Each structure stands twice: as structure tokens, then as C-alpha cells.
Amino acid sequence: MKRSIIRGGAIAAAAALALTACSGGGEGGSSAGAEFTPTDTIRATLDIPATFDPMLGLSLPDFVLARQSFDTLVRKDEGGLVPGLAASWDSTPTSASFTLRDGATCSDGTPITATVVKNSLDALAGSAGSIVPQTFGGQVPTITADDAAGTVSLALETPWPYLVQALSTSSTGIVCPAGLADLEGLAAGHVEGAESGPYIQTAVEPGVRYTYELRDDYEMWPEWTSEVAGEPARTIEFVISPDTSATTNLVLDGQLDIAKIMPESMDRFTDQAAYEVTPFLFSDFSLVFNEREGSPFVDQQLRTAVAQLIDREEFGQTTMQGTGEIATTLVSSQTQCVTGDADALIPQDAAAAAEALAGTKIRLVAPQIVGTNGAGNTYLQEILRAAGAEVELENVDVGTWISTVLTEPDAWDLTVYADLNFVGSLSSPITNFIGPGILEGGGNIGGAQAPEVERLFAESLTAADEEARCGALNAAADAIIADAHAVPLITDSFIYAQRPGFQVTMLGGSLDDHIFRIVGDGSGE
């Protein structure tokens, strides 16, 4: 049985964005929270989750909560993958074998055996989870377990060299037998004994607060090679605080410890030396063209003209006040295989662009998360109009954007696509430009016709080693950019404000592994 890798990737990324949108602005707030008081609790912000079943996660809050309760076989670190539930692993492009760490247990004391892991991964592979196609390469794996040896093996019919890397995402967290026996209860909340990870959900106030308590018997922390300062909290309270101005006030007042903020709120912490504001690279923004009949961007010359207008530095300042990273390719510099070579980018040439675009009618549909209230979308409309194009902007909420771009191919010409690359591979965005369209069961967002890209992507799957695989992927990405199927813009930032005594870490470019710790005031108390 074969599933579409690319359709799953496009839909997973788009759905996850639906709950990362926040509004900004506002003043006020004091610095009553500038002193650390000893505590065993962390209060952090979160958007409203859609499910508590890790296999069915759609949005970032689903993935962050899954990470608290369900351990994965491997985890990301700055130097690559490190042991999670697995002590070691071997892989080929069509298989992977994991040897489990000794002593791991479910929250009800059930040993986490190879069979427990197999059953959880079988359930994941058979689920409707949005990240399943990216995990197993659109295939249903054959999974075997050897409890005596403590090994779990996965076999695929066709190459998918990203299998081990994909098994670091929180959606692949191991669900213990109690959870698999009550999937409806798992999706709704806590099932006693379901957890393989450190925290148990103990209280829920829907849309208000979600409380997690640390297991007394938990010892299977990942074997990170990077320093993760501080101690895990006994209790983590995830608080729904959708207004970023109010969120900033709550951090400054000491009512929140760790919170996501928008770039325009960063200045409020400038004179607050005790606070820490940390941007983490997050979603990759690119312009994507509708290349189907009826859109002006069937014409490569017009696509190239749009690319010639883009000032990435200016776009980055408009959208993220310079806190993001200027793109050299379709993914961030933290992504595997990225070289930093920007030779494929189309150079700016405003005069040539204006000559080509004069009088062209463009329907720009883009989500309001592109800068505060869609400031980046307005910027794009203005520079296109200045070049003589007639631009109709639909600056819409994320749900409307997803619906329009993915399911109404006749309703748009140009969009800003924000890709959440959870697997962390250069292959992920490439699949948005090859194969069938979304409505045909594929993931080709704009209906691009790129046979050379398809050839190079196929070559990457069967490459003899990582160097050859990366070479094929970089060539495919360069072809997408040089032929103006997409225009890389920036990678934006997920910005955390941290009150004194608290810290959050995201290692190795992971988007869903937010590590919350209490670091105290340095006094040792």
C-alpha cells in the first residue's frame, strides 16, 4: 500500500500553522516578575490543542503536549540524533533497526519492550495522522520485534532514507498498551498508563489551562550531548494566552514564566536585564506560484520578474524585525544538507521586473501570520504594484488560506507559503513542487511542471551515501529556485520570553521539542 508522501507533507505543514498565528502590539506591564522565587512549577503559554493523541496531531500545541507524555525512539540534538527510548540504531534507505534502552517503563509500570514499541508504531502507520506519510515515505512498513534482544526493526518496500530522522518527531511518540486500548480516550485526554514519557496530564480546563505532572519513576531522559541547563519542573502548566500583548504583561508581572511573544514585543524586555528573549528558527517562508492554466504564472518570465523584485532583507525587517534568517534555499541553515550557497537565487532587477509585470493581474492570497496582521503580504502587494502589476490582496486567516490555496486552484495566482519542516530534511519542501496536485491526491501546491526536479528527487532516494543524497537534493532545490517555481524569503522565528530562573531550549532545529527547565537564580538554592 502506497500513500502520498507529498500530500501529507503539504497538509501537515499547513494544518500545523493554523494554531501558530498570534496578534501583536500593546504596551503596559511592569517588571514584578524580575526576581526568581524557588518553585517546582513552570507556567508556559500554548495555543489550544486539537487532540491529545500523538499519532493524530495536527497543530503545534498537539505536538508540544505529545512531547511531554510520549517518548520517541530518537531525539534531535545540535550534533544530530541522540538516544531517546533507543540506545542505538542502524539503517539503510529501506530499513532501520533499533536496540532499546534498558529499564524504560510506561506510567503504569508496564515495561517498554520491543513488542510495546512495535504495536505503537503499527498503530501510527495505520492511523490518519498528518505526519505519517513523511514518516514512512508514503508506505506501510513491516515492523518486527524481538523482546529477548530488545530490538525493533522496520522494513520498507522502496527507499526512504529519512525514516530514522522522522522517528524523532513527537507524533511518533510511543503509546503504551493502555493508550492503544482506548484511542478515543487518548484523543480526549489522559488514559491511565498510556504514557511512555516523563509527564502525565493531571488537569484540563479546556481552552484555559492544561496541567502536567512529572512521574516519580521516570529516568529515561534523552542522552543529549548539548548542555541542557536546569532541572525539569515537577509541574508544567500550559496556559492559553492568545493575545501577545497580554502575554508580555503576564511575563513581566511574574504570572507567566515562559511565553511566546511577537517581534514587536521584544523591545519591552530591552531594559529588563534579568529576562531572556530567545528566537528559534521556525517556519520557512517562500513565494509559491500557481502555474495552472488561467494563472499568469504559467509564464516563467513573469515568475522570474516577481523574483527580481524581492529584497529579502527588507521583507525580513517588515515581517520579523530582522529576527529571522534570510533564506538561501527552501529551508533554514539548520536543515540537513544545506550548504549556504545562494547561487540559484534570482538577482534583483527592478527595471526588468517592471517591464515584464506591467499590467499583469495578480491574485495574492496569503495568511495573516506573515508579519503582524500580514504586514509582509502588504509589502509584497506594494512592490508588485510599484512594478506596474494590478494586485488584488486577500490577507486572510490561516484557515481560509489553507482552504483557498490547497482546495481552490482557480482562486489564486501567488501565495506566501510557510512550511513547517518537522522532519528537518531538504526533501520536505521539494515534494511541494512535484507529482500530482493536492486535489489529485498529491502535494504539488502550485501545479508546477518540473521533470528535472522529479528526476533529482528520485535520485536522492537511491543515493549511495549522504554526500550523494545531499548533492541531489541541493540540485533539485536549486532547479526549483532558478526556474522560479518558488522564491525563498526568510525563515521566521519562534520567540520565547523567559522570566528569571526559567529557560526553554530547542535543539538541532527541532520545531516540536521545546525543553522547559527551571534554572534558578544561580545561588544553588
PDB file of C-alpha atoms in Angstrom, residues 2-3 6 9 26 67 103 181 241 259 297 303 310 348 370 388 393 406 431 447:
ATOM      1  CA  LYS A   2       1.429   3.363  -1.030  1.00  0.00           C
ATOM      2  CA  ARG A   3       0.378   6.733   0.346  1.00  0.00           C
ATOM      3  CA  ILE A   6       3.976  14.910  -0.685  1.00  0.00           C
ATOM      4  CA  GLY A   9       3.740  16.965   3.909  1.00  0.00           C
ATOM      5  CA  GLY A  26       0.257  46.784  23.049  1.00  0.00           C
ATOM      6  CA  ARG A  67       6.348  15.534  23.643  1.00  0.00           C
ATOM      7  CA  GLY A 103      14.627  -0.059  32.166  1.00  0.00           C
ATOM      8  CA  ALA A 181      -6.672   0.008  24.092  1.00  0.00           C
ATOM      9  CA  SER A 241      -2.909  33.237  26.178  1.00  0.00           C
ATOM     10  CA  ALA A 259       5.879  32.626  26.798  1.00  0.00           C
ATOM     11  CA  PHE A 297       2.389  32.428 -13.726  1.00  0.00           C
ATOM     12  CA  ARG A 303       7.594  34.271 -12.253  1.00  0.00           C
ATOM     13  CA  ILE A 310      12.239  40.693  -3.856  1.00  0.00           C
ATOM     14  CA  GLN A 348      17.218  41.686  -8.052  1.00  0.00           C
ATOM     15  CA  VAL A 370       3.255  36.787   7.539  1.00  0.00           C
ATOM     16  CA  GLY A 388       3.043  48.058 -12.619  1.00  0.00           C
ATOM     17  CA  LEU A 393      -4.612  41.018  -1.998  1.00  0.00           C
ATOM     18  CA  LEU A 406      -4.952  23.795  -1.152  1.00  0.00           C
ATOM     19  CA  THR A 431       7.847  17.432  -2.541  1.00  0.00           C
ATOM     20  CA  GLY A 447       0.832  22.531 -10.170  1.00  0.00           C
TER      21      GLY A 447
END
